[in-house]
Structures are given as structure tokens and as C-alpha cells.
CSV table of C-alpha atoms and ligand atoms in Angstrom, one decimal:
chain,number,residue,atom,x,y,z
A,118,UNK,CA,-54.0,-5.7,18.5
A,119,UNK,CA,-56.7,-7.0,16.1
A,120,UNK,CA,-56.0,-10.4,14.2
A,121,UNK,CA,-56.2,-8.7,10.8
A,122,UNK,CA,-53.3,-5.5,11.9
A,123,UNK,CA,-51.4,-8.4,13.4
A,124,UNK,CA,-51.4,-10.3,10.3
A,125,UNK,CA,-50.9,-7.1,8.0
A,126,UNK,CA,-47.7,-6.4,10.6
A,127,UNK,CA,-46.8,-10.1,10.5
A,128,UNK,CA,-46.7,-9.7,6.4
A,129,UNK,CA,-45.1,-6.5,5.9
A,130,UNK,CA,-42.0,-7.9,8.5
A,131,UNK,CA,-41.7,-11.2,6.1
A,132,UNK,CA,-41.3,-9.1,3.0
A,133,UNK,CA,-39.0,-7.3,4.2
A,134,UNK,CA,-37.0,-10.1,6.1
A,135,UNK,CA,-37.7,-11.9,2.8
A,136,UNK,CA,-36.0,-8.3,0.8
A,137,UNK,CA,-32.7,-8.3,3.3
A,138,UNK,CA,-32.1,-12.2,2.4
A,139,UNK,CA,-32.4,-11.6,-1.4
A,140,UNK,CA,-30.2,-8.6,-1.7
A,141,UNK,CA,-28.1,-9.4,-4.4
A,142,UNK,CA,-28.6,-13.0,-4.9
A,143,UNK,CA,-28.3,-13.9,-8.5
A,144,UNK,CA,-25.6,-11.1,-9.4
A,145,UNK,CA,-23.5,-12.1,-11.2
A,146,UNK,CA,-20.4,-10.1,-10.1
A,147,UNK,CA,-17.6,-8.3,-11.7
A,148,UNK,CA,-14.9,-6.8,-9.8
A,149,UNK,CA,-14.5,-3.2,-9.1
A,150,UNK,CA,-11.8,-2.2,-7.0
A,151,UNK,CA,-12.0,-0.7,-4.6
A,152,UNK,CA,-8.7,1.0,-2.6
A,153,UNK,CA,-9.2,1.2,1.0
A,154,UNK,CA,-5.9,2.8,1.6
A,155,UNK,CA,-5.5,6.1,-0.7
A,156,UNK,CA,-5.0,9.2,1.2
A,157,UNK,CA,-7.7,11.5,0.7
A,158,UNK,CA,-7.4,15.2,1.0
A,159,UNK,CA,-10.5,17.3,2.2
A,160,UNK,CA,-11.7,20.3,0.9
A,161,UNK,CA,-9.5,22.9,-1.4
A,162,UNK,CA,-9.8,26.5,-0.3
A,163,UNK,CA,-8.5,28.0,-3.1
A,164,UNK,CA,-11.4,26.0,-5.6
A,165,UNK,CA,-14.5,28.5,-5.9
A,166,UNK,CA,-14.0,29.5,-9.2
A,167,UNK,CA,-16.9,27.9,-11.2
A,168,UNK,CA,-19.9,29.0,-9.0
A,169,UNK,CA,-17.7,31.6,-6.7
A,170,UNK,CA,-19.8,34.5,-8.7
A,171,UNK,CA,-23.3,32.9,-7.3
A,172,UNK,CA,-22.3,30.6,-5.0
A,173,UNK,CA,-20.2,31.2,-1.6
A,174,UNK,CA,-19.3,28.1,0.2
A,175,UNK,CA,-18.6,29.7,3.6
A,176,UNK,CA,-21.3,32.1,4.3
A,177,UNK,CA,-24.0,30.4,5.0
A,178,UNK,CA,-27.5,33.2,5.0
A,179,UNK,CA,-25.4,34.7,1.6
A,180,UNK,CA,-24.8,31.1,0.5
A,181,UNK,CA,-26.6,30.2,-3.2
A,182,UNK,CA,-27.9,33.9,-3.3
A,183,UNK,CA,-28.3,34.5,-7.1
A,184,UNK,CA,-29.8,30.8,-7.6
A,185,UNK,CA,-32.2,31.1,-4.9
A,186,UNK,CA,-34.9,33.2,-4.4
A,187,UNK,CA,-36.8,32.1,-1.1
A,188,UNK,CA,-33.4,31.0,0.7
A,189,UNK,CA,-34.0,27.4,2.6
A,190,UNK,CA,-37.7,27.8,1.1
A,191,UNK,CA,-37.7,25.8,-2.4
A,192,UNK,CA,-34.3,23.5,-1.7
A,193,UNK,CA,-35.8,21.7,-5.3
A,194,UNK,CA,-35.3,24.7,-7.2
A,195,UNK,CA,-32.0,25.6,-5.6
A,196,UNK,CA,-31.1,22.1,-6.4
A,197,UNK,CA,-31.8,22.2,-10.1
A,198,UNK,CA,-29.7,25.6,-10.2
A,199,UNK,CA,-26.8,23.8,-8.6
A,200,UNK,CA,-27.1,20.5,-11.3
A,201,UNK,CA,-27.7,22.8,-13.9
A,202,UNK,CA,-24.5,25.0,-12.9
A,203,UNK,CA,-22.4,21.8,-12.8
A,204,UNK,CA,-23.4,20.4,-16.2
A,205,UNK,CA,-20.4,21.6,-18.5
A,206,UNK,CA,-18.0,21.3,-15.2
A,207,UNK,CA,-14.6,21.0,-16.2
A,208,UNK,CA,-12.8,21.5,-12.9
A,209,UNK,CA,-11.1,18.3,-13.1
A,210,UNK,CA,-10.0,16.1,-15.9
A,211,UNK,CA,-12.6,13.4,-15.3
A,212,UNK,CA,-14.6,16.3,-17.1
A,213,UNK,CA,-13.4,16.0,-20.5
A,214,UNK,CA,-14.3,12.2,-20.8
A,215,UNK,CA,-17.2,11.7,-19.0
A,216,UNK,CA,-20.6,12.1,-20.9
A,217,UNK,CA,-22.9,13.3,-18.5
A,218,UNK,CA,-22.5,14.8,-15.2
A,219,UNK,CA,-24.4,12.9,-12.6
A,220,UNK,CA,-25.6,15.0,-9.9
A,221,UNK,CA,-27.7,12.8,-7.7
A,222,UNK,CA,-31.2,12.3,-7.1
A,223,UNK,CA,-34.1,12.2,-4.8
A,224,UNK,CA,-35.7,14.3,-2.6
A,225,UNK,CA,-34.8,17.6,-2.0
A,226,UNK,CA,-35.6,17.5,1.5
A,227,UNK,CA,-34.9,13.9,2.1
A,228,UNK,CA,-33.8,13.1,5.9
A,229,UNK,CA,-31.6,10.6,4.6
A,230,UNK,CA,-28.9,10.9,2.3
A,231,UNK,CA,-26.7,8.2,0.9
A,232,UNK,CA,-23.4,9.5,-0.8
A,233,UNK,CA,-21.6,6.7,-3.0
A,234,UNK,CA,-18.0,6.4,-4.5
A,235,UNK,CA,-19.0,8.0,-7.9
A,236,UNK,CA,-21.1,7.0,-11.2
A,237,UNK,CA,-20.1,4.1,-13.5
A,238,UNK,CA,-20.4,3.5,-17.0
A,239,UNK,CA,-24.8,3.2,-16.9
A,240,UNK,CA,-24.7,6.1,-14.8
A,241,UNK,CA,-22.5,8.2,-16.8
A,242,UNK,CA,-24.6,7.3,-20.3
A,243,UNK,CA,-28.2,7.9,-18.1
A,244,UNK,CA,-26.9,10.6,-16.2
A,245,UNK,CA,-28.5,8.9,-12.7
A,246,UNK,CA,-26.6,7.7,-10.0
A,247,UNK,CA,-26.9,4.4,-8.9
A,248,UNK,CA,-28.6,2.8,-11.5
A,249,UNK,CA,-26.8,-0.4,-12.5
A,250,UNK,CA,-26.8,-3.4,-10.6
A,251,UNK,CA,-24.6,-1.6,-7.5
A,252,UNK,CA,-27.7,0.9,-7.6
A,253,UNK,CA,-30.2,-2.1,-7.9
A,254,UNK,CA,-29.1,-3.7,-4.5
A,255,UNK,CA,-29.0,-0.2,-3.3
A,256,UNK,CA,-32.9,0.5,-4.2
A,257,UNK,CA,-33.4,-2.6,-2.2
A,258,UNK,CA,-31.4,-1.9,1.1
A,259,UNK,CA,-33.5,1.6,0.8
A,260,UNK,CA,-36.7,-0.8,0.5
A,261,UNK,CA,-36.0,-2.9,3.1
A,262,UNK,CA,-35.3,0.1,5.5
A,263,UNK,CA,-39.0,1.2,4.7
A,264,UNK,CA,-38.0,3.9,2.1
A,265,UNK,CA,-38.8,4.5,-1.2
A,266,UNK,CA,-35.8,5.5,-3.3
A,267,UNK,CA,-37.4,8.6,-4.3
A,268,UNK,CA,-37.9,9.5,-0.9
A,269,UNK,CA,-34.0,9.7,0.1
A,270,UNK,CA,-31.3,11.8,-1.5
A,271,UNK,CA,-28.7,9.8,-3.3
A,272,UNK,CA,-25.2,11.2,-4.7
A,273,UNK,CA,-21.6,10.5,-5.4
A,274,UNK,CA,-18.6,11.9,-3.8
A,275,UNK,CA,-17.4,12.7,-7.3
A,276,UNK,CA,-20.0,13.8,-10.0
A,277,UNK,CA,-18.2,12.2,-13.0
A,278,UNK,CA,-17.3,8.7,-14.3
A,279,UNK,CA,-13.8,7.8,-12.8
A,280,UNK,CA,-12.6,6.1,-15.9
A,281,UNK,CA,-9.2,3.8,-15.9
A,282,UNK,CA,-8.6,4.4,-19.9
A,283,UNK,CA,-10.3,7.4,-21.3
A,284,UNK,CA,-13.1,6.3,-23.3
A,285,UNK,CA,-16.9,6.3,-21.7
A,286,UNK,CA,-17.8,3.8,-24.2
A,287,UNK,CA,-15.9,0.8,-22.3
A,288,UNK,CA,-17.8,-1.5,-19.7
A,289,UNK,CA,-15.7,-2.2,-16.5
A,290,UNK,CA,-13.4,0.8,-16.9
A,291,UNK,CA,-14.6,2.1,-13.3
A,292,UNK,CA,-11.9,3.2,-10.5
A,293,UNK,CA,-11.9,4.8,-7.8
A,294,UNK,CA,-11.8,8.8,-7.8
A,295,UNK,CA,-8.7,10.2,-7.3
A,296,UNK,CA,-7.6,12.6,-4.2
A,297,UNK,CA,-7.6,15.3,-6.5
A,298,UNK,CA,-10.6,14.8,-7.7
A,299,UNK,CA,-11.9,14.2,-5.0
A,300,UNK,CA,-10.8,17.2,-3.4
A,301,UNK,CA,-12.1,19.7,-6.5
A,302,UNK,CA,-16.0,18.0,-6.6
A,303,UNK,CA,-16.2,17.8,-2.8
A,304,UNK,CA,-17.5,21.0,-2.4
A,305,UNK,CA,-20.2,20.8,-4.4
A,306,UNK,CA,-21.4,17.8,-2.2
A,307,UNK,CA,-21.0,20.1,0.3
A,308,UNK,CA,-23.7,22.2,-1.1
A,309,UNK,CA,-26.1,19.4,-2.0
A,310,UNK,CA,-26.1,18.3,1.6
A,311,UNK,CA,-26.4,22.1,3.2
A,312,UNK,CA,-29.6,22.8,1.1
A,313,UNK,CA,-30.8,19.8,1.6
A,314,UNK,CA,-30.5,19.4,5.4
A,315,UNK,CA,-30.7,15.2,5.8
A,316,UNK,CA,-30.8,14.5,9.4
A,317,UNK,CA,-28.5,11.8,8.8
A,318,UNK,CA,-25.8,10.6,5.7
A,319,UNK,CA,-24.9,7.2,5.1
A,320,UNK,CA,-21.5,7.1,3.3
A,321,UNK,CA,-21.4,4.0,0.5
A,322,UNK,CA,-17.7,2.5,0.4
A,323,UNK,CA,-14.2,3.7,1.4
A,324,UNK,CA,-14.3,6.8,-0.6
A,325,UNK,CA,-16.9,8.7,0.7
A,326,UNK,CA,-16.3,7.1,4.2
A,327,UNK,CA,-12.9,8.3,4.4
A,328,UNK,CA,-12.9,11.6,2.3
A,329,UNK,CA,-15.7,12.9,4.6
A,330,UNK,CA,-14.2,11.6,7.3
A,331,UNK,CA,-11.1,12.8,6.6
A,332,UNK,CA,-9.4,9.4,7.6
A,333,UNK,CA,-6.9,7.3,6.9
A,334,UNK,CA,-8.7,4.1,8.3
A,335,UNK,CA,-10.5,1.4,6.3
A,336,UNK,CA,-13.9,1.3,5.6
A,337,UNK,CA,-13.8,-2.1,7.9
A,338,UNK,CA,-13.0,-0.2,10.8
A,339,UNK,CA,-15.3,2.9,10.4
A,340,UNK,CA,-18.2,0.9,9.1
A,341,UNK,CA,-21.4,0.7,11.9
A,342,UNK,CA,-20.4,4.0,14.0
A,343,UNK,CA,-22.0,7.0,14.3
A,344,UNK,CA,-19.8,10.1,13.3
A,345,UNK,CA,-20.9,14.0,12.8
A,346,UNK,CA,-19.9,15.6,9.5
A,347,UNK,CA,-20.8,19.8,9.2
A,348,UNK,CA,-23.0,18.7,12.2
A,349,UNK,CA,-24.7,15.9,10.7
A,350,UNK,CA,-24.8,12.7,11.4
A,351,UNK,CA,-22.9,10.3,9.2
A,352,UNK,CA,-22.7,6.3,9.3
A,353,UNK,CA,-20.6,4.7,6.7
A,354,UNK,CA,-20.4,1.3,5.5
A,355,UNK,CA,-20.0,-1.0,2.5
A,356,UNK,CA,-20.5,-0.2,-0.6
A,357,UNK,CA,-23.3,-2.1,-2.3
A,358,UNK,CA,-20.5,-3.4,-5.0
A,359,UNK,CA,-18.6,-5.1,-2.1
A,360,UNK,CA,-21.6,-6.7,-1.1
A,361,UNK,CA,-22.2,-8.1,-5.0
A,362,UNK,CA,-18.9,-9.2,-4.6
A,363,UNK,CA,-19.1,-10.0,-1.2
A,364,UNK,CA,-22.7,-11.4,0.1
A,365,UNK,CA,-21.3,-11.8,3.3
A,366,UNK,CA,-20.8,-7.9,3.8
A,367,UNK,CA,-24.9,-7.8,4.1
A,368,UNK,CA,-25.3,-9.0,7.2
A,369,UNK,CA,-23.1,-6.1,8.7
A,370,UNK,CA,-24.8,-3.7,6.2
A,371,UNK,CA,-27.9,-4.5,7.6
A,372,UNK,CA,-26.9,-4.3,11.1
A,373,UNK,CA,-25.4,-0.9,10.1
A,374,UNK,CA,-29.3,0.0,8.7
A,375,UNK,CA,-30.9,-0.6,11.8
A,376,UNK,CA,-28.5,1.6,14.2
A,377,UNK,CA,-29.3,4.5,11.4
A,378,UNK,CA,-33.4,3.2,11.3
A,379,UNK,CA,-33.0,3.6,15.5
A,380,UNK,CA,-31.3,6.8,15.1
A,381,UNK,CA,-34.1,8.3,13.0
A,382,UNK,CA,-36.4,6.5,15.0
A,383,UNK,CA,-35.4,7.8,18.3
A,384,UNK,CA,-35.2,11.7,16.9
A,385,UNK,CA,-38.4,11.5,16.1
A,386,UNK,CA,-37.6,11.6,12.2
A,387,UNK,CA,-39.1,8.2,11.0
A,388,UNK,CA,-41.9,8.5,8.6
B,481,URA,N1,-21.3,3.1,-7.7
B,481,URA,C1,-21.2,4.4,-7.1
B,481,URA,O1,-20.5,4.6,-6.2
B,481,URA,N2,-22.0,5.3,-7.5
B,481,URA,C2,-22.9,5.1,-8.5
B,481,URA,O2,-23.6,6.1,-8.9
B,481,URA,C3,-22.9,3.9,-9.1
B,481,URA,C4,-22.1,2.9,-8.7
């Protein structure tokens, strides 16, 4: 290898060495809960009604038929039909307090796909997910894996602000999503991930671990394995709040990266 690639190498591996040592230092932390141990039902068969007209959730050459004209072709556009159908939903009650409701972001064909707990009080008044300091770290574990933020797909296992007293106006008024609300928005997640086809999903935090999963364990014991979800491959680990809360959690976070870094790797999906 010449000098000057060997030192270009040599720099890019000390920024980001330099990126996984400075996740999060400086937060200054505020507790969120978050309950390891709530049972989680998965999906609800009887729940099509908002999008069941346009929409079918088990066929899958029928499915998104009136939204999409070039099936599997323009997953962007198909996307934006799928947000835009979800705007006013009201299928739970976390609909009637929320302000916006936060669909997710990123690329539409992203090969990774990172699915978080669900949006807080700066992502409920920007209508982004991931955004306040959570979402901060977050950019940066996506930076230190050799991503760009835009170039993954990031969303929320439920779409709306999970509030503890009813008013979006209140700072750290977060909790977790309930079952049943879990359980209605699920399977519009379930659509977001079959149009968009990631080759791998990285679950943020008990929630998403355990809902997906359909488990009953704690995120401590599924954290750093490799599971299949609708055929996909899914590793969970912490949630970027547990690691404000937490720095020690980084370490296995980062150890958690690089299997899923491998993985792509190895199959040949790796930019
Ligand atoms: N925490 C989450 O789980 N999701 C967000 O969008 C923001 C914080």
C-alpha cells in the first residue's frame, strides 16, 4: 500500500475510533424509562381498517396496489403514500394528543434499518424521528459504522409520542408504548420494512427488541444476536437513551455494530 492510502486509512480509523469514544460524552442525562418486562402482543388480525381499502397486509404482489404504480419500482413514492395515509391516524389513543405523526426517515431503499421505541417530545413537534439528543448519539453510532444517516432507514415501533399525562407541550413526559399500541401501529412498520427491503434491522431498546421478537426476555439477553424477522435479519440492542444514561452500554453497542458491519460485509452488501 502506498504511504499516502496508508495514512489516509490510518486517519479515517482514528476518526472514527475517535467518534465511538465520544458517543455521548457531555450529555447531560435525564431519565426515560424504560420497562424491560411488559408483555408485548404481536400483530392484530382484525386491525386493517384505515388502509384495508388500498393497502392489504397479507398478499404480497396485491400489497400497496392503489398507492403504487410501478410495484417494488419507486419504494420512495410508495413510501410518501404510506406517511401521507398515516397523517390523521387515530387508530389508537396516542392519536388524539400527539401533534405530528412521525413516520420515519431515510432511504427508501436503505439496507439498513434501525427501528427505535417511539418519538419523544422534539420529535413529535418536528415530526422526525430521532432527533433530540437520543437521535444525536444515534447519528453518530450510524457515522461511526461508515454510514450517513440519510443513507439508512430510521423509524419507531409506534409512530406517535407515547405521552405519560396528555399534553405534547410537556418535556420528559415520554413512556414507553403500550401493548396495545403497540399492537395497532405494528403493522404499519410492517409495511415500511416490506417496501423497503433492508437486508438487515437493528432494533433500538426493549420495545422494538421484544415486540418484533415476540419475547418475553430483556433486552440484556437478546442484545448482540442475530435473529430473522419476516425473513430479515434483525439484531437488537440498546437503546441510545440507555447509553446517555448508561456510557457503559457503548462498548457492547459497539461490539453489537461490528457483528451487523460483518454481516453486511460478508453478504456482499457493504457500500
Ligand atoms: N427515542 C425513540 O425511541 N425514538 C425517537 O424517535 C426518539 C427517541
Amino acid at each position: 500500500m502506498k504511504a499516502s492510502r496508508f495514512l489516509k486509512v490510518l486517519k479515517l480509523t482514528k476518526t472514527t475510533l475517535s467518534e465511538y469514544k465520544n458517543w455521548g460524552e457531555g450529555e447531560i442525562y435525564k431519565a426515560k424509562k424504560i420497562v424491560n418486562n411488559q408483555t408485548y402482543s404481536s400483530d392484530n388480525d382484525n386491525d386493517k381498517e384505515i388502509l384495508q381499502n388500498d393497502i392489504s397486509v397479507s398478499e404480497p404482489q396485491a400489497k400497496y396496489s392503489s398507492i403504487q404504480s410501478q410495484p417494488s419500482q419507486d419504494t420512495g413514492k410508495t413510501l410518501e403514500a404510506l406517511k401521507e395515509k398515516l397523517k390523521n391516524c387515530k387508530d389508537c389513543p396516542l392519536g388524539e394528543h400527539r401533534l405530528n405523526c412521525v413516520f420515519g426517515e431515510g432511504d427508501s431503499n436503505a439496507k439498513l434499518m434501525f427501528i427505535g421505541e417511539g418519538p419523544g417530545y422534539d420529535e413529535d413537534h418536528q415530526g422526525r424521528p430521532f432527533i433530540g439528543r437520543a437521535g444525536q448519539l444515534l447519528t453518530k453510532i450510524i457515522e461511526a459504522m461508515g454510514y450517513q444517516r440519510q443513507e439508512v432507514y430510521i423509524t419507531n415501533i409506534v409512530k406517535c409520542h407515547p405521552m405519560k399525562e396528555a399534553n405534547p407541550e410537556l418535556r420528559s413526559n415520554d413512556r414507553p408504548p403500550l401493548p396495545e399500541e403497540t399492537s395497532k401501529c405494528k403493522k404499519y412498520l410492517d409495511m415500511q420494512i416490506d417496501i423497503i427491503k433492508p437486508k438487515i434491522i437493528i432494533t433500538l431498546g426493549a420495545p422494538s427488541s421484544k415486540t418484533l421478537l415476540n419475547s418475553e426476555k430483556t433486552i440484556s439477553d437478546l442484545r448482540g444476536e442475530f435473529f430473522t424477522y419476516n425473513g430479515i435479519t434483525l439484531m437488537p440492542t440498546y437503546h441510545p437513551a440507555a447509553l446517555l444514561r448508561n456510557p457503559s452500554l457503548k462498548k457492547p453497542v459497539w461490539e453489537d455494530m461490528k457483528k451487523v458491519i460483518k454481516f453486511l460485509k460478508e453478504k456482499g452488501f457493504s457500500r
